Short mmCIF file of C-alpha atoms in Angstrom, two decimals:
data_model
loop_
_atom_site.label_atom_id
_atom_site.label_comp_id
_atom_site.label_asym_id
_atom_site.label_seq_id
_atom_site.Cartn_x
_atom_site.Cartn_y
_atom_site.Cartn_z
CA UNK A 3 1.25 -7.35 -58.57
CA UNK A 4 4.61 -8.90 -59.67
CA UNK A 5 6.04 -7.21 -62.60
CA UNK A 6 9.21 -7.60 -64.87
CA UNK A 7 10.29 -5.06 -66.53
CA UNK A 8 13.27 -5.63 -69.31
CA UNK A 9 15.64 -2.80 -69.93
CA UNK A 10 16.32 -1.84 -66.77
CA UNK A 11 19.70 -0.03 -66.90
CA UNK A 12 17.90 1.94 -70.00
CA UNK A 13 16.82 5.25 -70.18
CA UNK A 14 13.01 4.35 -70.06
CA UNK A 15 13.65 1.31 -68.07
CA UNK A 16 15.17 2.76 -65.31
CA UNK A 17 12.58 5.40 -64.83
CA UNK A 18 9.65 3.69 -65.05
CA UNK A 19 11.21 0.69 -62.34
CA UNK A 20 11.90 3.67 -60.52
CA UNK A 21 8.77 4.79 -60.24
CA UNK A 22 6.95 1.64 -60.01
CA UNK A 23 9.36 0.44 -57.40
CA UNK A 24 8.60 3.81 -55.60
CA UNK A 25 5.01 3.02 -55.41
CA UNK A 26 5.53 -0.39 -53.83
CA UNK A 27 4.98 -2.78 -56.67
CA UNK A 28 6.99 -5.82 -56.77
CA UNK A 29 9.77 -5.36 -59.44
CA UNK A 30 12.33 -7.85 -61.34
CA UNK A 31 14.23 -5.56 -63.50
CA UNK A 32 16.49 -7.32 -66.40
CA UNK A 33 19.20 -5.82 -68.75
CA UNK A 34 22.05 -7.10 -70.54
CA UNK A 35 24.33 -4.19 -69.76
CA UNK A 36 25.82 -4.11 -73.53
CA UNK A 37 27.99 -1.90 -74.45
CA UNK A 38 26.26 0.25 -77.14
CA UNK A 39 27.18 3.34 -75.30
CA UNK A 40 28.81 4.00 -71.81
CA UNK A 41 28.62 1.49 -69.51
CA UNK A 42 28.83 3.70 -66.62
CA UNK A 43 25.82 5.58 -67.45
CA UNK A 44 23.69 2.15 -67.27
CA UNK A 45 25.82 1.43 -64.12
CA UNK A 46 24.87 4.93 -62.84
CA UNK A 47 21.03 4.68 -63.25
CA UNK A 48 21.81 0.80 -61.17
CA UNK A 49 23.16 2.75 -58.88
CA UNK A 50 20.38 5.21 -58.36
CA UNK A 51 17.95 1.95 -58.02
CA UNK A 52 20.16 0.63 -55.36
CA UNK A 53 22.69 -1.77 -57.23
CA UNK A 54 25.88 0.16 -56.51
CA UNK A 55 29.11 -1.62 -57.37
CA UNK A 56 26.60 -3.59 -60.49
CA UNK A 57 29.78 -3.29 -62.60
CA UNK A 58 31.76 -5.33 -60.37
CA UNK A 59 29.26 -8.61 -60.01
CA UNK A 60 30.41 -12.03 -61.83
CA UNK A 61 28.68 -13.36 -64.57
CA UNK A 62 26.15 -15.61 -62.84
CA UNK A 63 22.98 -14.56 -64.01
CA UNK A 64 21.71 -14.52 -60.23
CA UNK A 65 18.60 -12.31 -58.88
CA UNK A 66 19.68 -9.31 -56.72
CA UNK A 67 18.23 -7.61 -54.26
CA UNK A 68 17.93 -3.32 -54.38
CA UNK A 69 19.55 -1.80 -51.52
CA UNK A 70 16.96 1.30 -51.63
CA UNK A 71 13.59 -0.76 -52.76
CA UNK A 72 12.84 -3.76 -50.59
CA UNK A 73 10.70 -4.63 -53.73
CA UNK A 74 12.79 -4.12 -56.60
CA UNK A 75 15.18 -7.15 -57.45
CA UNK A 76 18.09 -7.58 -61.24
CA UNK A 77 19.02 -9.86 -62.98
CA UNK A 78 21.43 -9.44 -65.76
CA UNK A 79 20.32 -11.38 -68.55
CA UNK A 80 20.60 -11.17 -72.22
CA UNK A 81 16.85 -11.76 -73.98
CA UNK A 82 18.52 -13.87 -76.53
CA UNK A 83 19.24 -16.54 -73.47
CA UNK A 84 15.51 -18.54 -74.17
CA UNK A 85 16.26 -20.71 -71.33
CA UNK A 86 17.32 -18.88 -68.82
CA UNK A 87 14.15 -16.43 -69.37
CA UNK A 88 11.76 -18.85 -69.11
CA UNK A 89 13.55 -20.63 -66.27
CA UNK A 90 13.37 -16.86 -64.58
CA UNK A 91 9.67 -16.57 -65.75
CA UNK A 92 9.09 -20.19 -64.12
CA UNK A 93 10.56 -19.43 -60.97
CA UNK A 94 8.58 -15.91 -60.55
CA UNK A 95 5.19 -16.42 -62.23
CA UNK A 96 4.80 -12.30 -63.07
CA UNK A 97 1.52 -10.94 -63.76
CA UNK A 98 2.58 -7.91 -66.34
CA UNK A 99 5.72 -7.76 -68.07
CA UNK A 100 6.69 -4.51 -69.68
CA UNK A 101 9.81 -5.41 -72.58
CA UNK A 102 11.89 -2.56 -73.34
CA UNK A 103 15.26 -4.16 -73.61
CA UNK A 104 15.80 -3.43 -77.51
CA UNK A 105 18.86 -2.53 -79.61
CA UNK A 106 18.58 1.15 -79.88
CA UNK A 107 19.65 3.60 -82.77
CA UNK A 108 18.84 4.54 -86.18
CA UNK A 109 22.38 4.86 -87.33
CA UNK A 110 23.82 1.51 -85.59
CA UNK A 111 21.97 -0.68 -87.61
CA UNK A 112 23.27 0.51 -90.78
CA UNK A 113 26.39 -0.58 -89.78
CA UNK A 114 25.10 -3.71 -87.41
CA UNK A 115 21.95 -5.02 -88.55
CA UNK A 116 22.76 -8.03 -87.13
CA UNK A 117 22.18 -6.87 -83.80
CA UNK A 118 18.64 -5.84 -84.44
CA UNK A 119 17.72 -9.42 -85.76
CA UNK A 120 19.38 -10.80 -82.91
CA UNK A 121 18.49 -8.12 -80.04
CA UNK A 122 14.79 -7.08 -81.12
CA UNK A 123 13.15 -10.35 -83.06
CA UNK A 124 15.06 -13.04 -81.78
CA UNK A 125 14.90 -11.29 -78.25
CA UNK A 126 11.20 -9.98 -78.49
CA UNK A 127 10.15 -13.70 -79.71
CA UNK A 128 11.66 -15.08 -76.62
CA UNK A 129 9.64 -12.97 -74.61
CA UNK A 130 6.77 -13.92 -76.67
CA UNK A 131 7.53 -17.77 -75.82
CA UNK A 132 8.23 -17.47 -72.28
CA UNK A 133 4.85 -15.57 -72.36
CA UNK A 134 3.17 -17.91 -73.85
CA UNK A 135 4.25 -21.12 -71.98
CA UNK A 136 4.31 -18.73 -68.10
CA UNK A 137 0.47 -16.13 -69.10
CA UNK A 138 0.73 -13.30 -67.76
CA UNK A 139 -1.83 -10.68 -67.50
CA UNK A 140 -0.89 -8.20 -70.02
CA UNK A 141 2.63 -8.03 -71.95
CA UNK A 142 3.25 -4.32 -72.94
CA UNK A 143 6.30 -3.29 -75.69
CA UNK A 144 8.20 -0.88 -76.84
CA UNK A 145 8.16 -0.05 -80.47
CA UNK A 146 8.64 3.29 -81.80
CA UNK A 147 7.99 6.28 -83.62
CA UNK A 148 10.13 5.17 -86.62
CA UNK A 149 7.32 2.44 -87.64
CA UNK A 150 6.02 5.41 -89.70
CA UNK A 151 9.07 5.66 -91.71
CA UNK A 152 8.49 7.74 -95.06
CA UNK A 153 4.74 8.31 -94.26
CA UNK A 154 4.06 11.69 -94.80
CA UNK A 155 0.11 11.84 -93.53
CA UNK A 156 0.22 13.73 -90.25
CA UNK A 157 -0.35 14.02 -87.48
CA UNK A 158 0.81 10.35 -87.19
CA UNK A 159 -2.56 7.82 -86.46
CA UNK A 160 -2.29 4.55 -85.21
CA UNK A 161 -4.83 3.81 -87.67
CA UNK A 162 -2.84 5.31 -90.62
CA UNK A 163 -0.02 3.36 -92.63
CA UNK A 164 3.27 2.07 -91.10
CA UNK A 165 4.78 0.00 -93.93
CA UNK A 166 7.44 1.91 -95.66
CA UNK A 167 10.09 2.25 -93.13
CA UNK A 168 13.19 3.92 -93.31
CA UNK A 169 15.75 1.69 -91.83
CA UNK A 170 16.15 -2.01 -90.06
CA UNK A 171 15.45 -0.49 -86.56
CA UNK A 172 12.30 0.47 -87.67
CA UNK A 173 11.99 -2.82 -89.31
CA UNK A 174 12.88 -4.54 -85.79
CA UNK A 175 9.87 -2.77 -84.18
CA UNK A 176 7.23 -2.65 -86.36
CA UNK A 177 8.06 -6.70 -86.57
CA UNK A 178 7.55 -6.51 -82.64
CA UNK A 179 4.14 -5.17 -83.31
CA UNK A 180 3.47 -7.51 -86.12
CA UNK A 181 4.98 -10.16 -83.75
CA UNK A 182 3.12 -9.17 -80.58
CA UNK A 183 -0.44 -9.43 -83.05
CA UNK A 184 -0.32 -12.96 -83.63
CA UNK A 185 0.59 -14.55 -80.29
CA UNK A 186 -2.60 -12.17 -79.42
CA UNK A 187 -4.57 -14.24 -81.83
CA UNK A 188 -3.13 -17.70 -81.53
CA UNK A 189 -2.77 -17.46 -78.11
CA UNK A 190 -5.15 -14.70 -76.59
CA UNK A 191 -2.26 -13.20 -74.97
CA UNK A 192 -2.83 -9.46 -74.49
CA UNK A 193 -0.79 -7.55 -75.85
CA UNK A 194 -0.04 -3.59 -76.21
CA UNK A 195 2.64 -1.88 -78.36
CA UNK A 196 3.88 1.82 -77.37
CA UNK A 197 5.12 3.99 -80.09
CA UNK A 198 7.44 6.07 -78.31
CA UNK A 199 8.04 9.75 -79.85
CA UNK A 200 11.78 11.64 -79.31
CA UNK A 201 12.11 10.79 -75.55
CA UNK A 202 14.73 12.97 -73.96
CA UNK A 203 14.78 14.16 -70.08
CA UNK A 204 17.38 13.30 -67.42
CA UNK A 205 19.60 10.24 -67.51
CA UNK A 206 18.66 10.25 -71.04
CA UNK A 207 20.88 7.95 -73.94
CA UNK A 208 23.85 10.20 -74.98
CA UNK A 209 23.30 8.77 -78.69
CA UNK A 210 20.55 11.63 -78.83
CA UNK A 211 20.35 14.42 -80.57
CA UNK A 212 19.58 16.69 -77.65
CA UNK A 213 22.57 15.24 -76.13
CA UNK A 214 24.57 15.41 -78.43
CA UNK A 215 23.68 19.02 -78.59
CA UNK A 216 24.64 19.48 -74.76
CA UNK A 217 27.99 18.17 -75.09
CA UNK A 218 29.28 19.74 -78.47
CA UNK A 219 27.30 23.27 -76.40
CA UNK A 220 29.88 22.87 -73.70
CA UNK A 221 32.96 21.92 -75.60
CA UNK A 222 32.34 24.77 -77.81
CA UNK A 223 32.49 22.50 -80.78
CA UNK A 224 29.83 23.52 -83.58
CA UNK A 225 26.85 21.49 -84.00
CA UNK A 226 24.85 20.22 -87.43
CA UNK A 227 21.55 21.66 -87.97
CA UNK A 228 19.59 19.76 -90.80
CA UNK A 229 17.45 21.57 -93.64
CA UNK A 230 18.72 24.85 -92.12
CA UNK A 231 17.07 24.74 -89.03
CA UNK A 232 13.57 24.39 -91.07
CA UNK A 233 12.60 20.70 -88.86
CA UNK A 234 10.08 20.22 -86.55
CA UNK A 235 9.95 17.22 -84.23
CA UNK A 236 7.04 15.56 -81.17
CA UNK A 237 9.99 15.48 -78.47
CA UNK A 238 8.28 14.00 -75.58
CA UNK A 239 9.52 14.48 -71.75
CA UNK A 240 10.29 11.09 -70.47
CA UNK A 241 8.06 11.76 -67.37
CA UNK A 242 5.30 11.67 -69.71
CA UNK A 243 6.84 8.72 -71.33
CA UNK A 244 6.62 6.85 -67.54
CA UNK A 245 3.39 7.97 -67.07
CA UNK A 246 1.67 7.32 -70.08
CA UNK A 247 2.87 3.62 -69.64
CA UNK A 248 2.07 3.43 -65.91
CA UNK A 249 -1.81 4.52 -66.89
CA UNK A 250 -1.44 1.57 -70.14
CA UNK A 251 -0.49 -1.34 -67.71
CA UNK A 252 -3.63 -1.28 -66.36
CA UNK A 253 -5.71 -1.32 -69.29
CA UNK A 254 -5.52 -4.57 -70.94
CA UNK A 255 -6.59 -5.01 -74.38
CA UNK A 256 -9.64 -7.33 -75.25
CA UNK A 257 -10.29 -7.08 -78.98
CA UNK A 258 -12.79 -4.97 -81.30
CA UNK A 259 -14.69 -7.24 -82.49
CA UNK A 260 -15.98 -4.38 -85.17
CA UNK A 261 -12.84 -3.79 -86.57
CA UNK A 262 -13.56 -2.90 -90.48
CA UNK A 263 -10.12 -4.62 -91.45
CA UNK A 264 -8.84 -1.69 -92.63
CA UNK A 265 -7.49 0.01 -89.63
CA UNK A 266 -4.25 -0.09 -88.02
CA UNK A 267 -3.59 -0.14 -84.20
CA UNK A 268 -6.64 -2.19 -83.14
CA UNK A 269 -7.80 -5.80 -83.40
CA UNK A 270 -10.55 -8.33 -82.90
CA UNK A 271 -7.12 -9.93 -80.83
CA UNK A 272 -6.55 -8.63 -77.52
CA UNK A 273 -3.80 -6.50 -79.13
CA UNK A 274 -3.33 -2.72 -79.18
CA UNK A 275 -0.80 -0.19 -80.04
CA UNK A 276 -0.59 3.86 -79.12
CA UNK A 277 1.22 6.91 -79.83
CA UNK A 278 3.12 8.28 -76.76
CA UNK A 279 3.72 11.77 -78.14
CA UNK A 280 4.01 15.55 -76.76
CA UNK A 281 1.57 16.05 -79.60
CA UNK A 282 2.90 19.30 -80.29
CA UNK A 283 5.88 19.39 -82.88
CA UNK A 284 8.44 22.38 -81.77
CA UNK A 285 10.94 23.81 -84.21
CA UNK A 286 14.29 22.56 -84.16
CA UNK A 287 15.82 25.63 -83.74
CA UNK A 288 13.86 26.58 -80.72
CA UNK A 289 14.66 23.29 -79.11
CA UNK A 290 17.98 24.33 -79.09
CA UNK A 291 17.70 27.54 -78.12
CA UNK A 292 16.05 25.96 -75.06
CA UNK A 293 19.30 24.32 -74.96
CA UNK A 294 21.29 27.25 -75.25
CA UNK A 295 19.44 29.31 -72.24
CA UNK A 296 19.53 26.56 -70.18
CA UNK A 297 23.09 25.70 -70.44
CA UNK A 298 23.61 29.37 -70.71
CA UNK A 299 25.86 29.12 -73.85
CA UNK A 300 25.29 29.97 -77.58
CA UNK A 301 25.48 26.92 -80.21
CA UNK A 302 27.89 27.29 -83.08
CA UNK A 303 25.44 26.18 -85.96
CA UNK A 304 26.76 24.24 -88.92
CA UNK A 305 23.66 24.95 -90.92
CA UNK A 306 23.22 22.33 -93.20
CA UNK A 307 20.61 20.70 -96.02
CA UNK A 308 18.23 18.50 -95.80
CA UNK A 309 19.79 14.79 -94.94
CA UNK A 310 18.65 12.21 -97.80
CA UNK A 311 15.72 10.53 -96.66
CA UNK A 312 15.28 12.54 -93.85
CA UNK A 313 11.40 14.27 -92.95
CA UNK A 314 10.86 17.35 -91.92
CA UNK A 315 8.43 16.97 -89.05
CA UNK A 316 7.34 14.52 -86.87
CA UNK A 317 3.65 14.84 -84.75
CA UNK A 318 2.02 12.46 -83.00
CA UNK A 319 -1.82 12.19 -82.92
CA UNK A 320 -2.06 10.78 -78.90
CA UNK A 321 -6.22 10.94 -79.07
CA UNK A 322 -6.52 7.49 -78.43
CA UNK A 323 -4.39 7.26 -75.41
CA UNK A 324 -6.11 10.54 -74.35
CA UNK A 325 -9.65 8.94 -74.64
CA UNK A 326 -8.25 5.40 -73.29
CA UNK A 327 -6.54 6.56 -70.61
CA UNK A 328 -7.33 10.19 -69.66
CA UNK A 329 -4.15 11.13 -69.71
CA UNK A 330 -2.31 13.12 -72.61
CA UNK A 331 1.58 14.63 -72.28
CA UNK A 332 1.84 17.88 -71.10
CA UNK A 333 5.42 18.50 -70.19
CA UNK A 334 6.18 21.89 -72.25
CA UNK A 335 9.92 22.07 -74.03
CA UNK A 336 11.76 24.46 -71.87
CA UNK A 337 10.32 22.89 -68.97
CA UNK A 338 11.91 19.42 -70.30
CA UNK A 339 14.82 20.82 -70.92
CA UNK A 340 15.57 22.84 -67.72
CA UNK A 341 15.05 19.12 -66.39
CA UNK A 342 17.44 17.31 -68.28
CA UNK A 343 20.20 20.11 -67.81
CA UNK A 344 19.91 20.34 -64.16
CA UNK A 345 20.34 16.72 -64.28
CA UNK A 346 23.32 17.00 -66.94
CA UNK A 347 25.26 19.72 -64.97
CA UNK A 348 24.92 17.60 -61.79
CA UNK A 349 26.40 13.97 -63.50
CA UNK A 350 29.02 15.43 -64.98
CA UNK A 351 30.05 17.88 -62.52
CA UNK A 352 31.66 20.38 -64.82
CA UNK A 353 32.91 21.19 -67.76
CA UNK A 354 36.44 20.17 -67.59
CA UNK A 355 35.91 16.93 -65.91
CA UNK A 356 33.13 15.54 -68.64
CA UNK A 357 35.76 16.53 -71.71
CA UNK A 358 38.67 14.72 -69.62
CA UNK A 359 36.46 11.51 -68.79
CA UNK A 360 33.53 11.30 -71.11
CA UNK A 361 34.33 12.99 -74.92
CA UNK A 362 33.94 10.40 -77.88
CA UNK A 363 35.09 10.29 -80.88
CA UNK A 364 31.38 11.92 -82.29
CA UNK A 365 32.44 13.07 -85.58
CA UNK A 366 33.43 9.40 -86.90
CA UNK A 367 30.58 7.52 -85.03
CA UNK A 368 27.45 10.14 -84.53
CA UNK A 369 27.26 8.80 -80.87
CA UNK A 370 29.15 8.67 -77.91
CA UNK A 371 29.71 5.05 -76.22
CA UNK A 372 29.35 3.01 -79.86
CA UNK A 373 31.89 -0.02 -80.27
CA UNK A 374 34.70 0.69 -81.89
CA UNK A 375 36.40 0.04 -84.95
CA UNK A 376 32.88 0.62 -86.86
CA UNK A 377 33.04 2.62 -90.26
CA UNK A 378 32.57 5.69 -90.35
CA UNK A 379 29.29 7.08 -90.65
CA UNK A 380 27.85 8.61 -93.65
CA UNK A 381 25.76 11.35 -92.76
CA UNK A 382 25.10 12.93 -96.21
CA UNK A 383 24.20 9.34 -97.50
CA UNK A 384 22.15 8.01 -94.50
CA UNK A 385 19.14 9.73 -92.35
CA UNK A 386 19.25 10.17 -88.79
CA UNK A 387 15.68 8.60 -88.44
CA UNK A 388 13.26 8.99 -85.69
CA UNK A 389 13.31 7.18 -82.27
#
């Protein structure tokens, strides 16, 4: 089976062409390589896939072969490029392709919604065309746990309401899924969306929260803790992330043809969209005491109120992936952590040389790696969001 999977220098991306490269599938990874955050850290993940020295090859849009996976083959290619996708999607005839290229970040695209229109609906429909003109088996998405915006019903359903959303990202994705439903029907394509819930692990995007965390943890710098600790969030390992979408690949959508028109998440279209959740919202403040043992420092706590527009808990309601695919995350907290800061002390060595190399400017852009010469953000004014 020949698959492509978009987003390949990502954080989910790379994982998940790791392990289906790993398993002997046929792989064409794709990824733009922007600039959103550190390039070396997209570089880095290349690297572990067998593309070392990535950040050195001209701009020539050609296929390249993995020096570790005799099956795994990039191409750096921008989504927005409609002809030379479906030239690429010509040329290699795949049977799946799994899109998770996207324009990440809540806070980005109140500065930069241009991006999103250009990166996740001009991108996504390009997929959508080069679908529909080269059919593949199944096309499977990323949207996101944002698509629930303000909601307040939980545990989150995919057959609950997702139309009051609380910034353009989350506009961008639920459009995907709104997107990814009518080529379903016009076209019988199938299609499956995956809202993703707080993914953090290893090689993880240092825009994050739990990243963030890390970093300010080691510098000693004080970190901001929302509603005074009093927040719960689904953070989901990203190995159960990879897995959940491994086990969804393989299950194509057909339609339900007794759908009462009422719910959300199904279709008499061959379209479908699930939860990808832990399922089991921790506290905030034991998150980051996680942190804290782990990196074996204490967190100096800027305790703070409740951010305008902000929620205080998210859960996910994974029943339907559980039933569809027998599988339902499992990865406990500390055991997620523990992951991601083995993996964290190892990239960046030590202390001393991650402040001398890798610090950003955090406190006027909320991330590490954004472009510069942005406004500042406003963090009393604005939410975080959800990923």
């Amino acid at each position: 089976m020949k698959l492509l999977v978009t987003g390949t220098a990502g954080f989910i991306g790379y994982h998940l062409a790791k392990r289906l490269a790993a398993a002997g599938e046929d792989i064409v990874g794709l990824d733009s390589i922007n600039d959103y955050y550190d390039v070396r850290l997209k570089y880095g993940r290349l690297a572990e896939l067998g593309f070392a020295g990535a950040e050195q090859w001209p701009e020539d849009s050609a296929l390249r072969q993995s020096a570790a996976y005799p099956n795994l083959r990039f191409i750096k290619m921008n989504l927005e490029d409609a002809a030379a996708l479906k030239a690429l999607f010509a040329a290699e005839h795949f049977d799946v392709v799994i899109n998770l290229a996207a324009q990440a970040g809540v806070r980005y695209s109140l500065t930069n919604p241009d991006v999103y229109i250009a990166s996740n609906i001009q991108g996504f429909l390009n997929v959508l065309e080069a679908v529909r003109a080269y059919p593949v088996r199944h096309l499977v998405y990323a949207s996101s746990s944002s698509v629930y915006g303000i909601n307040t019903i939980q545990p989150f359903s995919e057959s609950g309401a997702a139309d009051h959303p609380a910034s353009l990202y989350a506009v961008s994705k639920r459009s995907n899924e709104l997107m990814a439903h009518s080529y379903s029907h016009l076209y019988g394509i199938p299609t499956t969306g995956l809202r993703f819930f707080t993914v953090y692990g290893p090689w993880g995007r240092p825009d994050m929260a739990y990243f963030l965390f890390a970093q300010a943890i080691m510098e000693g710098r004080p970190i901001d803790v929302f509603n005074h600790g009093d927040m719960r969030r689904d953070f989901t390992c990203i190995d159960d992330i990879i897995e959940g979408i491994v086990r969804i690949i393989g299950l194509i959508p057909s339609g339900v043809p007794q759908w009462d028109s009422i719910q959300s998440g199904i279709s008499p279209a061959p379209a479908r969209v699930y939860n990808i959740g832990n399922g089991k919202p921790v506290r905030l403040l034991d998150f980051i005491q996680a942190l804290e043992t782990e990196l074996g420092r204490e967190a100096k706590k800027n305790m703070l109120p409740m951010q305008a527009g902000d929620v205080p808990a998210t859960w996910a309601d994974c029943t339907a992936l559980e039933r569809d695919t027998g599988y339902r995350p499992r990865i406990e907290v500390r055991e997620g952590i523990k992951r991601f800061v083995e993996w964290y002390r190892g990239y960046y060595k030590n202390e001393e040389s991650y402040t001398k190399n890798e610090k950003i400017d955090i406190e006027r852009f909320g991330a590490p790696g954004i472009i510069k010469n942005e406004p500042a953000y406003d963090k009393q004014k604005f939410p975080d969001g959800r990923m």
